[in-house]
């Protein structure tokens, strides 16, 4: 991680890009690719840990466990999708405390009602804006460090329209949110309108979902529009799921992995990626350790 905290990093160009991760392996690979921030995606956890859709089935404890394991493996900014906070304002307090202790650099909360669902699915429902403002205030009050950012997300574009979405995030800003996120604008022009209407006082976040409701816009263009942060949350699962489907089909058809070998790591390459030789060497050093001699 850089010496800057996340708040300071977001205030400095270039735009911060965070790929989605869901376990320590994907986090490690993303860090090795050069990313300084990672997005711990609730959707990606639902897809992989449960094998089910992103409709609010993942629990707080499962997210905390995931963040704990990722933080133990990588030193990067971890932006964590905490859905609705798993309940009311009192639940939000506990959510923030546990995720902050687990290693979250930022915690994202959304204003959906139950049953919640992925921001790019239809038929969402919202809680009242003032109730959400109370939850944001509870999150801000519960954190131990000001460097742990609270991200306020609204799903109002699909439910109440763009103007109401702007009004909602203005209320969440007043409640103390550190970053604002209007989910699922439906065209490029709406992305620019987010910046124009919400302003530049706080960092603004964009979400790129392949096949979702928002058109995919490159990070450099989003930066020119005025966004400070962009996530690609579930893309890694879509990539791995397609590769896995082809991999299993190859074994089923051929009875061997030979036709797929060029698209996969072999045993030694994967061990090299995760640092097996260095880990074993370090273990041996401790096994041979003699006080006053090593």
PDB file of C-alpha atoms in Angstrom:
ATOM      1  CA  UNK A   1       0.000   0.000   0.000  1.00  0.00           C
ATOM      2  CA  UNK A   2       1.212   3.503  -0.687  1.00  0.00           C
ATOM      3  CA  UNK A   3       2.048   5.827   2.163  1.00  0.00           C
ATOM      4  CA  UNK A   4      -1.083   7.870   1.466  1.00  0.00           C
ATOM      5  CA  UNK A   5      -4.340   6.886   3.117  1.00  0.00           C
ATOM      6  CA  UNK A   6      -7.286   6.196   0.846  1.00  0.00           C
ATOM      7  CA  UNK A   7      -8.833   9.623   1.411  1.00  0.00           C
ATOM      8  CA  UNK A   8      -5.643  11.327   0.258  1.00  0.00           C
ATOM      9  CA  UNK A   9      -5.222   8.946  -2.674  1.00  0.00           C
ATOM     10  CA  UNK A  10      -8.728   9.692  -3.957  1.00  0.00           C
ATOM     11  CA  UNK A  11      -7.941  13.403  -3.880  1.00  0.00           C
ATOM     12  CA  UNK A  12      -4.977  12.871  -6.216  1.00  0.00           C
ATOM     13  CA  UNK A  13      -4.979  11.867  -9.878  1.00  0.00           C
ATOM     14  CA  UNK A  14      -5.128   9.545 -11.665  1.00  0.00           C
ATOM     15  CA  UNK A  15      -8.534   7.979 -11.109  1.00  0.00           C
ATOM     16  CA  UNK A  16      -8.335   5.010  -8.747  1.00  0.00           C
ATOM     17  CA  UNK A  17      -9.318   1.750 -10.456  1.00  0.00           C
ATOM     18  CA  UNK A  18     -10.352  -1.236  -8.340  1.00  0.00           C
ATOM     19  CA  UNK A  19     -11.023  -4.671  -9.842  1.00  0.00           C
ATOM     20  CA  UNK A  20     -13.423  -6.960  -8.028  1.00  0.00           C
ATOM     21  CA  UNK A  21     -12.006  -9.771  -5.881  1.00  0.00           C
ATOM     22  CA  UNK A  22     -13.653 -12.437  -3.767  1.00  0.00           C
ATOM     23  CA  UNK A  23     -10.835 -14.369  -2.070  1.00  0.00           C
ATOM     24  CA  UNK A  24      -7.112 -14.115  -1.283  1.00  0.00           C
ATOM     25  CA  UNK A  25      -6.058 -15.697  -4.580  1.00  0.00           C
ATOM     26  CA  UNK A  26      -7.903 -13.209  -6.788  1.00  0.00           C
ATOM     27  CA  UNK A  27      -6.682 -10.405  -4.498  1.00  0.00           C
ATOM     28  CA  UNK A  28      -3.071 -11.570  -4.795  1.00  0.00           C
ATOM     29  CA  UNK A  29      -3.256 -11.822  -8.583  1.00  0.00           C
ATOM     30  CA  UNK A  30      -4.808  -8.343  -8.811  1.00  0.00           C
ATOM     31  CA  UNK A  31      -2.067  -6.846  -6.646  1.00  0.00           C
ATOM     32  CA  UNK A  32       0.586  -8.598  -8.733  1.00  0.00           C
ATOM     33  CA  UNK A  33      -1.029  -6.979 -11.795  1.00  0.00           C
ATOM     34  CA  UNK A  34      -0.322  -3.581 -10.239  1.00  0.00           C
ATOM     35  CA  UNK A  35      -3.610  -2.537  -8.625  1.00  0.00           C
ATOM     36  CA  UNK A  36      -3.351  -0.521  -5.408  1.00  0.00           C
ATOM     37  CA  UNK A  37      -7.058  -0.826  -4.538  1.00  0.00           C
ATOM     38  CA  UNK A  38      -9.372  -3.849  -4.606  1.00  0.00           C
ATOM     39  CA  UNK A  39     -13.152  -4.056  -4.424  1.00  0.00           C
ATOM     40  CA  UNK A  40     -14.444  -6.890  -2.247  1.00  0.00           C
ATOM     41  CA  UNK A  41     -17.643  -7.535  -4.167  1.00  0.00           C
ATOM     42  CA  UNK A  42     -20.748  -8.817  -2.446  1.00  0.00           C
ATOM     43  CA  UNK A  43     -21.999 -10.109  -5.775  1.00  0.00           C
ATOM     44  CA  UNK A  44     -18.748 -11.972  -6.417  1.00  0.00           C
ATOM     45  CA  UNK A  45     -18.933 -13.551  -2.948  1.00  0.00           C
ATOM     46  CA  UNK A  46     -22.524 -14.654  -3.629  1.00  0.00           C
ATOM     47  CA  UNK A  47     -21.579 -16.102  -7.014  1.00  0.00           C
ATOM     48  CA  UNK A  48     -18.557 -18.032  -5.724  1.00  0.00           C
ATOM     49  CA  UNK A  49     -19.174 -18.845  -2.056  1.00  0.00           C
ATOM     50  CA  UNK A  50     -22.866 -19.663  -2.510  1.00  0.00           C
ATOM     51  CA  UNK A  51     -23.169 -20.345  -6.231  1.00  0.00           C
ATOM     52  CA  UNK A  52     -26.280 -18.160  -6.142  1.00  0.00           C
ATOM     53  CA  UNK A  53     -27.410 -14.743  -7.426  1.00  0.00           C
ATOM     54  CA  UNK A  54     -26.715 -11.394  -5.788  1.00  0.00           C
ATOM     55  CA  UNK A  55     -30.052 -11.010  -3.993  1.00  0.00           C
ATOM     56  CA  UNK A  56     -29.004 -10.384  -0.396  1.00  0.00           C
ATOM     57  CA  UNK A  57     -28.225 -13.968   0.601  1.00  0.00           C
ATOM     58  CA  UNK A  58     -24.658 -13.299   1.773  1.00  0.00           C
ATOM     59  CA  UNK A  59     -24.338 -12.674   5.518  1.00  0.00           C
ATOM     60  CA  UNK A  60     -22.187 -10.198   7.423  1.00  0.00           C
ATOM     61  CA  UNK A  61     -20.088 -12.989   8.917  1.00  0.00           C
ATOM     62  CA  UNK A  62     -19.286 -14.363   5.454  1.00  0.00           C
ATOM     63  CA  UNK A  63     -18.134 -10.932   4.266  1.00  0.00           C
ATOM     64  CA  UNK A  64     -16.074 -10.348   7.418  1.00  0.00           C
ATOM     65  CA  UNK A  65     -14.406 -13.747   7.026  1.00  0.00           C
ATOM     66  CA  UNK A  66     -13.626 -12.970   3.389  1.00  0.00           C
ATOM     67  CA  UNK A  67     -12.134  -9.561   4.179  1.00  0.00           C
ATOM     68  CA  UNK A  68     -10.069 -11.029   7.030  1.00  0.00           C
ATOM     69  CA  UNK A  69      -8.543 -13.660   4.751  1.00  0.00           C
ATOM     70  CA  UNK A  70      -7.836 -11.149   1.973  1.00  0.00           C
ATOM     71  CA  UNK A  71      -6.252  -8.659   4.365  1.00  0.00           C
ATOM     72  CA  UNK A  72      -3.990 -11.397   5.718  1.00  0.00           C
ATOM     73  CA  UNK A  73      -2.655 -11.974   2.188  1.00  0.00           C
ATOM     74  CA  UNK A  74      -2.390  -8.526   0.587  1.00  0.00           C
ATOM     75  CA  UNK A  75      -1.492  -4.979   1.550  1.00  0.00           C
ATOM     76  CA  UNK A  76      -3.823  -2.911  -0.612  1.00  0.00           C
ATOM     77  CA  UNK A  77      -6.763  -0.595  -0.125  1.00  0.00           C
ATOM     78  CA  UNK A  78      -9.809  -2.830   0.416  1.00  0.00           C
ATOM     79  CA  UNK A  79     -13.132  -1.255  -0.495  1.00  0.00           C
ATOM     80  CA  UNK A  80     -15.847  -3.531   0.861  1.00  0.00           C
ATOM     81  CA  UNK A  81     -19.401  -3.926  -0.397  1.00  0.00           C
ATOM     82  CA  UNK A  82     -21.505  -4.130   2.791  1.00  0.00           C
ATOM     83  CA  UNK A  83     -24.876  -4.167   1.004  1.00  0.00           C
ATOM     84  CA  UNK A  84     -27.499  -2.499   3.240  1.00  0.00           C
ATOM     85  CA  UNK A  85     -25.391  -2.857   6.365  1.00  0.00           C
ATOM     86  CA  UNK A  86     -27.368  -6.021   7.127  1.00  0.00           C
ATOM     87  CA  UNK A  87     -30.218  -4.266   8.885  1.00  0.00           C
ATOM     88  CA  UNK A  88     -31.020  -0.942  10.526  1.00  0.00           C
ATOM     89  CA  UNK A  89     -28.695   1.712  11.936  1.00  0.00           C
ATOM     90  CA  UNK A  90     -27.757  -0.456  14.907  1.00  0.00           C
ATOM     91  CA  UNK A  91     -26.807  -3.302  12.576  1.00  0.00           C
ATOM     92  CA  UNK A  92     -24.771  -0.807  10.563  1.00  0.00           C
ATOM     93  CA  UNK A  93     -22.774   0.119  13.670  1.00  0.00           C
ATOM     94  CA  UNK A  94     -21.759  -3.508  14.147  1.00  0.00           C
ATOM     95  CA  UNK A  95     -21.097  -3.990  10.442  1.00  0.00           C
ATOM     96  CA  UNK A  96     -18.687  -1.061  10.388  1.00  0.00           C
ATOM     97  CA  UNK A  97     -16.904  -2.142  13.565  1.00  0.00           C
ATOM     98  CA  UNK A  98     -16.354  -5.697  12.325  1.00  0.00           C
ATOM     99  CA  UNK A  99     -15.313  -4.783   8.791  1.00  0.00           C
ATOM    100  CA  UNK A 100     -12.945  -2.073   9.990  1.00  0.00           C
ATOM    101  CA  UNK A 101     -11.270  -4.531  12.361  1.00  0.00           C
ATOM    102  CA  UNK A 102     -11.058  -7.076   9.528  1.00  0.00           C
ATOM    103  CA  UNK A 103      -9.073  -4.602   7.424  1.00  0.00           C
ATOM    104  CA  UNK A 104     -11.534  -2.621   5.294  1.00  0.00           C
ATOM    105  CA  UNK A 105     -10.242   0.705   4.007  1.00  0.00           C
ATOM    106  CA  UNK A 106     -13.729   1.784   2.923  1.00  0.00           C
ATOM    107  CA  UNK A 107     -17.220   0.423   3.522  1.00  0.00           C
ATOM    108  CA  UNK A 108     -20.020   0.859   0.988  1.00  0.00           C
ATOM    109  CA  UNK A 109     -23.647   1.032   2.137  1.00  0.00           C
ATOM    110  CA  UNK A 110     -26.720   1.184  -0.096  1.00  0.00           C
ATOM    111  CA  UNK A 111     -30.275   2.450   0.384  1.00  0.00           C
ATOM    112  CA  UNK A 112     -32.173  -0.607  -0.827  1.00  0.00           C
ATOM    113  CA  UNK A 113     -34.969  -2.219   1.150  1.00  0.00           C
ATOM    114  CA  UNK A 114     -35.343  -5.961   1.649  1.00  0.00           C
ATOM    115  CA  UNK A 115     -35.258  -8.134  -0.287  1.00  0.00           C
ATOM    116  CA  UNK A 116     -32.280  -6.369  -1.845  1.00  0.00           C
ATOM    117  CA  UNK A 117     -30.723  -7.331  -5.150  1.00  0.00           C
ATOM    118  CA  UNK A 118     -27.865  -6.503  -7.499  1.00  0.00           C
ATOM    119  CA  UNK A 119     -27.933  -2.875  -8.582  1.00  0.00           C
ATOM    120  CA  UNK A 120     -28.227  -3.946 -12.224  1.00  0.00           C
ATOM    121  CA  UNK A 121     -31.285  -6.147 -11.692  1.00  0.00           C
ATOM    122  CA  UNK A 122     -34.830  -4.833 -12.004  1.00  0.00           C
ATOM    123  CA  UNK A 123     -37.563  -4.414  -9.354  1.00  0.00           C
ATOM    124  CA  UNK A 124     -35.507  -2.907  -6.550  1.00  0.00           C
ATOM    125  CA  UNK A 125     -37.080  -1.156  -3.565  1.00  0.00           C
ATOM    126  CA  UNK A 126     -35.680   1.652  -1.418  1.00  0.00           C
ATOM    127  CA  UNK A 127     -35.860   2.712   2.220  1.00  0.00           C
ATOM    128  CA  UNK A 128     -36.730   6.371   2.922  1.00  0.00           C
ATOM    129  CA  UNK A 129     -33.859   8.782   2.343  1.00  0.00           C
ATOM    130  CA  UNK A 130     -33.867   9.996   5.940  1.00  0.00           C
ATOM    131  CA  UNK A 131     -33.659   6.425   7.237  1.00  0.00           C
ATOM    132  CA  UNK A 132     -30.629   5.893   5.038  1.00  0.00           C
ATOM    133  CA  UNK A 133     -29.128   9.151   6.272  1.00  0.00           C
ATOM    134  CA  UNK A 134     -29.428   7.793   9.812  1.00  0.00           C
ATOM    135  CA  UNK A 135     -27.606   4.647   8.745  1.00  0.00           C
ATOM    136  CA  UNK A 136     -24.802   6.710   7.187  1.00  0.00           C
ATOM    137  CA  UNK A 137     -24.510   8.745  10.382  1.00  0.00           C
ATOM    138  CA  UNK A 138     -24.382   5.523  12.416  1.00  0.00           C
ATOM    139  CA  UNK A 139     -21.576   4.241  10.170  1.00  0.00           C
ATOM    140  CA  UNK A 140     -19.571   7.443  10.534  1.00  0.00           C
ATOM    141  CA  UNK A 141     -20.002   7.418  14.308  1.00  0.00           C
ATOM    142  CA  UNK A 142     -19.068   3.721  14.634  1.00  0.00           C
ATOM    143  CA  UNK A 143     -15.758   3.808  12.781  1.00  0.00           C
ATOM    144  CA  UNK A 144     -12.607   4.032  14.867  1.00  0.00           C
ATOM    145  CA  UNK A 145     -10.530   5.882  12.278  1.00  0.00           C
ATOM    146  CA  UNK A 146     -11.433   8.772  10.004  1.00  0.00           C
ATOM    147  CA  UNK A 147      -9.263   7.021   7.429  1.00  0.00           C
ATOM    148  CA  UNK A 148     -11.924   4.311   7.120  1.00  0.00           C
ATOM    149  CA  UNK A 149     -14.193   5.812   4.485  1.00  0.00           C
ATOM    150  CA  UNK A 150     -17.974   5.453   4.349  1.00  0.00           C
ATOM    151  CA  UNK A 151     -19.409   5.239   0.828  1.00  0.00           C
ATOM    152  CA  UNK A 152     -23.080   6.112   0.341  1.00  0.00           C
ATOM    153  CA  UNK A 153     -24.733   4.389  -2.594  1.00  0.00           C
ATOM    154  CA  UNK A 154     -28.208   5.066  -3.923  1.00  0.00           C
ATOM    155  CA  UNK A 155     -30.175   2.798  -6.240  1.00  0.00           C
ATOM    156  CA  UNK A 156     -32.797   5.466  -6.826  1.00  0.00           C
ATOM    157  CA  UNK A 157     -32.192   5.954 -10.563  1.00  0.00           C
ATOM    158  CA  UNK A 158     -34.128   2.769 -11.363  1.00  0.00           C
ATOM    159  CA  UNK A 159     -36.821   3.328  -8.730  1.00  0.00           C
ATOM    160  CA  UNK A 160     -37.466   7.073  -8.337  1.00  0.00           C
ATOM    161  CA  UNK A 161     -35.568   8.586 -11.251  1.00  0.00           C
ATOM    162  CA  UNK A 162     -32.321  10.487 -11.703  1.00  0.00           C
ATOM    163  CA  UNK A 163     -33.375  13.711  -9.952  1.00  0.00           C
ATOM    164  CA  UNK A 164     -34.391  11.861  -6.788  1.00  0.00           C
ATOM    165  CA  UNK A 165     -31.097   9.963  -6.865  1.00  0.00           C
ATOM    166  CA  UNK A 166     -29.258  13.292  -6.834  1.00  0.00           C
ATOM    167  CA  UNK A 167     -31.394  14.529  -3.938  1.00  0.00           C
ATOM    168  CA  UNK A 168     -30.726  11.350  -1.985  1.00  0.00           C
ATOM    169  CA  UNK A 169     -26.930  11.511  -2.241  1.00  0.00           C
ATOM    170  CA  UNK A 170     -27.045  15.178  -1.241  1.00  0.00           C
ATOM    171  CA  UNK A 171     -28.791  14.071   1.951  1.00  0.00           C
ATOM    172  CA  UNK A 172     -26.239  11.320   2.501  1.00  0.00           C
ATOM    173  CA  UNK A 173     -23.441  13.848   2.032  1.00  0.00           C
ATOM    174  CA  UNK A 174     -24.936  15.951   4.828  1.00  0.00           C
ATOM    175  CA  UNK A 175     -25.038  12.833   7.041  1.00  0.00           C
ATOM    176  CA  UNK A 176     -21.254  12.509   6.713  1.00  0.00           C
ATOM    177  CA  UNK A 177     -20.576  10.185   3.766  1.00  0.00           C
ATOM    178  CA  UNK A 178     -17.012  10.336   2.442  1.00  0.00           C
ATOM    179  CA  UNK A 179     -17.791   9.183  -1.111  1.00  0.00           C
ATOM    180  CA  UNK A 180     -20.977   9.208  -3.192  1.00  0.00           C
ATOM    181  CA  UNK A 181     -22.169   6.526  -5.570  1.00  0.00           C
ATOM    182  CA  UNK A 182     -25.219   6.775  -7.825  1.00  0.00           C
ATOM    183  CA  UNK A 183     -25.738   3.218  -9.083  1.00  0.00           C
ATOM    184  CA  UNK A 184     -26.696   2.244 -12.631  1.00  0.00           C
ATOM    185  CA  UNK A 185     -26.956   5.429 -14.732  1.00  0.00           C
ATOM    186  CA  UNK A 186     -28.295   4.220 -18.071  1.00  0.00           C
ATOM    187  CA  UNK A 187     -26.269   6.237 -20.569  1.00  0.00           C
ATOM    188  CA  UNK A 188     -22.977   8.101 -20.862  1.00  0.00           C
ATOM    189  CA  UNK A 189     -24.760  11.415 -20.615  1.00  0.00           C
ATOM    190  CA  UNK A 190     -26.141  10.469 -17.213  1.00  0.00           C
ATOM    191  CA  UNK A 191     -22.624   9.763 -15.955  1.00  0.00           C
ATOM    192  CA  UNK A 192     -21.675  13.328 -16.842  1.00  0.00           C
ATOM    193  CA  UNK A 193     -24.872  14.603 -15.229  1.00  0.00           C
ATOM    194  CA  UNK A 194     -23.912  12.862 -11.989  1.00  0.00           C
ATOM    195  CA  UNK A 195     -20.791  15.012 -11.794  1.00  0.00           C
ATOM    196  CA  UNK A 196     -22.618  18.169 -12.871  1.00  0.00           C
ATOM    197  CA  UNK A 197     -25.465  17.725 -10.398  1.00  0.00           C
ATOM    198  CA  UNK A 198     -23.666  16.214  -7.423  1.00  0.00           C
ATOM    199  CA  UNK A 199     -20.588  18.392  -7.676  1.00  0.00           C
ATOM    200  CA  UNK A 200     -16.958  17.729  -6.888  1.00  0.00           C
ATOM    201  CA  UNK A 201     -16.833  18.292  -3.135  1.00  0.00           C
ATOM    202  CA  UNK A 202     -16.574  14.563  -2.449  1.00  0.00           C
ATOM    203  CA  UNK A 203     -15.085  11.732  -4.513  1.00  0.00           C
ATOM    204  CA  UNK A 204     -17.583  10.191  -6.907  1.00  0.00           C
ATOM    205  CA  UNK A 205     -17.686   6.489  -7.700  1.00  0.00           C
ATOM    206  CA  UNK A 206     -18.658   4.656 -10.896  1.00  0.00           C
ATOM    207  CA  UNK A 207     -19.479   0.985 -11.408  1.00  0.00           C
ATOM    208  CA  UNK A 208     -18.688  -0.865 -14.641  1.00  0.00           C
ATOM    209  CA  UNK A 209     -20.690  -4.090 -15.062  1.00  0.00           C
ATOM    210  CA  UNK A 210     -20.279  -6.063 -18.278  1.00  0.00           C
ATOM    211  CA  UNK A 211     -23.798  -6.450 -19.646  1.00  0.00           C
ATOM    212  CA  UNK A 212     -25.275  -4.203 -16.944  1.00  0.00           C
ATOM    213  CA  UNK A 213     -27.401  -1.096 -17.264  1.00  0.00           C
ATOM    214  CA  UNK A 214     -24.502   1.388 -17.419  1.00  0.00           C
ATOM    215  CA  UNK A 215     -22.412   1.525 -20.595  1.00  0.00           C
ATOM    216  CA  UNK A 216     -18.783   0.532 -20.096  1.00  0.00           C
ATOM    217  CA  UNK A 217     -16.633   3.652 -20.121  1.00  0.00           C
ATOM    218  CA  UNK A 218     -12.818   3.494 -19.874  1.00  0.00           C
ATOM    219  CA  UNK A 219     -11.285   4.747 -16.633  1.00  0.00           C
ATOM    220  CA  UNK A 220      -9.436   7.590 -18.359  1.00  0.00           C
ATOM    221  CA  UNK A 221     -12.711   8.914 -19.791  1.00  0.00           C
ATOM    222  CA  UNK A 222     -14.443   8.631 -16.421  1.00  0.00           C
ATOM    223  CA  UNK A 223     -11.609  10.668 -14.925  1.00  0.00           C
ATOM    224  CA  UNK A 224     -12.123  13.393 -17.540  1.00  0.00           C
ATOM    225  CA  UNK A 225     -15.834  13.463 -16.678  1.00  0.00           C
ATOM    226  CA  UNK A 226     -14.952  13.976 -13.012  1.00  0.00           C
ATOM    227  CA  UNK A 227     -15.017  10.577 -11.273  1.00  0.00           C
ATOM    228  CA  UNK A 228     -12.334   9.702  -8.718  1.00  0.00           C
ATOM    229  CA  UNK A 229     -13.013   5.978  -8.341  1.00  0.00           C
ATOM    230  CA  UNK A 230     -14.217   3.181 -10.612  1.00  0.00           C
ATOM    231  CA  UNK A 231     -14.846  -0.486  -9.867  1.00  0.00           C
ATOM    232  CA  UNK A 232     -15.137  -3.566 -12.072  1.00  0.00           C
ATOM    233  CA  UNK A 233     -16.765  -5.722  -9.377  1.00  0.00           C
ATOM    234  CA  UNK A 234     -17.974  -9.010 -10.864  1.00  0.00           C
ATOM    235  CA  UNK A 235     -15.877  -9.197 -14.010  1.00  0.00           C
ATOM    236  CA  UNK A 236     -13.395 -11.641 -12.518  1.00  0.00           C
ATOM    237  CA  UNK A 237     -16.168 -14.143 -11.786  1.00  0.00           C
ATOM    238  CA  UNK A 238     -17.553 -13.833 -15.296  1.00  0.00           C
ATOM    239  CA  UNK A 239     -14.054 -14.439 -16.702  1.00  0.00           C
ATOM    240  CA  UNK A 240     -13.321 -17.392 -14.419  1.00  0.00           C
ATOM    241  CA  UNK A 241     -16.789 -18.917 -14.890  1.00  0.00           C
ATOM    242  CA  UNK A 242     -16.404 -18.938 -18.668  1.00  0.00           C
ATOM    243  CA  UNK A 243     -12.901 -20.416 -18.415  1.00  0.00           C
ATOM    244  CA  UNK A 244     -14.130 -23.044 -15.943  1.00  0.00           C
ATOM    245  CA  UNK A 245     -17.029 -23.990 -18.208  1.00  0.00           C
ATOM    246  CA  UNK A 246     -14.630 -24.537 -21.108  1.00  0.00           C
ATOM    247  CA  UNK A 247     -12.169 -26.395 -18.852  1.00  0.00           C
ATOM    248  CA  UNK A 248     -14.739 -28.883 -17.551  1.00  0.00           C
ATOM    249  CA  UNK A 249     -16.174 -29.360 -21.025  1.00  0.00           C
ATOM    250  CA  UNK A 250     -12.687 -30.229 -22.273  1.00  0.00           C
ATOM    251  CA  UNK A 251     -12.206 -32.921 -19.631  1.00  0.00           C
ATOM    252  CA  UNK A 252     -15.675 -34.315 -20.297  1.00  0.00           C
ATOM    253  CA  UNK A 253     -15.116 -34.480 -24.045  1.00  0.00           C
ATOM    254  CA  UNK A 254     -11.462 -35.569 -24.134  1.00  0.00           C
ATOM    255  CA  UNK A 255     -10.832 -37.334 -20.849  1.00  0.00           C
ATOM    256  CA  UNK A 256      -7.722 -35.173 -20.489  1.00  0.00           C
ATOM    257  CA  UNK A 257      -6.781 -31.502 -20.010  1.00  0.00           C
ATOM    258  CA  UNK A 258      -4.280 -31.508 -22.902  1.00  0.00           C
ATOM    259  CA  UNK A 259      -6.346 -29.253 -25.188  1.00  0.00           C
ATOM    260  CA  UNK A 260      -6.657 -26.684 -22.404  1.00  0.00           C
ATOM    261  CA  UNK A 261      -3.058 -26.711 -21.178  1.00  0.00           C
ATOM    262  CA  UNK A 262      -2.043 -23.516 -23.015  1.00  0.00           C
ATOM    263  CA  UNK A 263      -4.771 -21.612 -21.124  1.00  0.00           C
ATOM    264  CA  UNK A 264      -3.865 -22.735 -17.597  1.00  0.00           C
ATOM    265  CA  UNK A 265      -0.958 -22.703 -15.148  1.00  0.00           C
ATOM    266  CA  UNK A 266       0.819 -25.967 -14.561  1.00  0.00           C
ATOM    267  CA  UNK A 267       1.667 -27.146 -11.034  1.00  0.00           C
ATOM    268  CA  UNK A 268       4.985 -25.326 -10.783  1.00  0.00           C
ATOM    269  CA  UNK A 269       3.725 -22.090 -12.324  1.00  0.00           C
ATOM    270  CA  UNK A 270       0.847 -21.807  -9.857  1.00  0.00           C
ATOM    271  CA  UNK A 271       3.164 -22.533  -6.935  1.00  0.00           C
ATOM    272  CA  UNK A 272       5.456 -19.799  -8.228  1.00  0.00           C
ATOM    273  CA  UNK A 273       2.570 -17.334  -8.405  1.00  0.00           C
ATOM    274  CA  UNK A 274       1.466 -17.919  -4.802  1.00  0.00           C
ATOM    275  CA  UNK A 275       5.030 -17.973  -3.472  1.00  0.00           C
ATOM    276  CA  UNK A 276       5.406 -21.608  -2.448  1.00  0.00           C
ATOM    277  CA  UNK A 277       9.250 -21.761  -2.795  1.00  0.00           C
ATOM    278  CA  UNK A 278       9.744 -18.603  -0.721  1.00  0.00           C
ATOM    279  CA  UNK A 279       7.274 -19.791   1.909  1.00  0.00           C
ATOM    280  CA  UNK A 280       9.012 -23.148   2.302  1.00  0.00           C
ATOM    281  CA  UNK A 281      12.392 -21.437   2.454  1.00  0.00           C
ATOM    282  CA  UNK A 282      11.172 -19.126   5.223  1.00  0.00           C
ATOM    283  CA  UNK A 283       9.776 -22.082   7.142  1.00  0.00           C
ATOM    284  CA  UNK A 284      13.103 -23.873   6.881  1.00  0.00           C
ATOM    285  CA  UNK A 285      14.929 -20.784   8.157  1.00  0.00           C
ATOM    286  CA  UNK A 286      12.803 -20.845  11.304  1.00  0.00           C
ATOM    287  CA  UNK A 287      13.270 -24.607  11.639  1.00  0.00           C
ATOM    288  CA  UNK A 288      17.051 -24.085  11.566  1.00  0.00           C
ATOM    289  CA  UNK A 289      17.003 -21.014  13.794  1.00  0.00           C
ATOM    290  CA  UNK A 290      19.484 -20.937  16.666  1.00  0.00           C
ATOM    291  CA  UNK A 291      19.376 -17.908  18.983  1.00  0.00           C
ATOM    292  CA  UNK A 292      22.567 -15.871  18.740  1.00  0.00           C
ATOM    293  CA  UNK A 293      23.717 -17.650  15.583  1.00  0.00           C
ATOM    294  CA  UNK A 294      21.147 -16.765  12.840  1.00  0.00           C
TER     295      UNK A 294
END
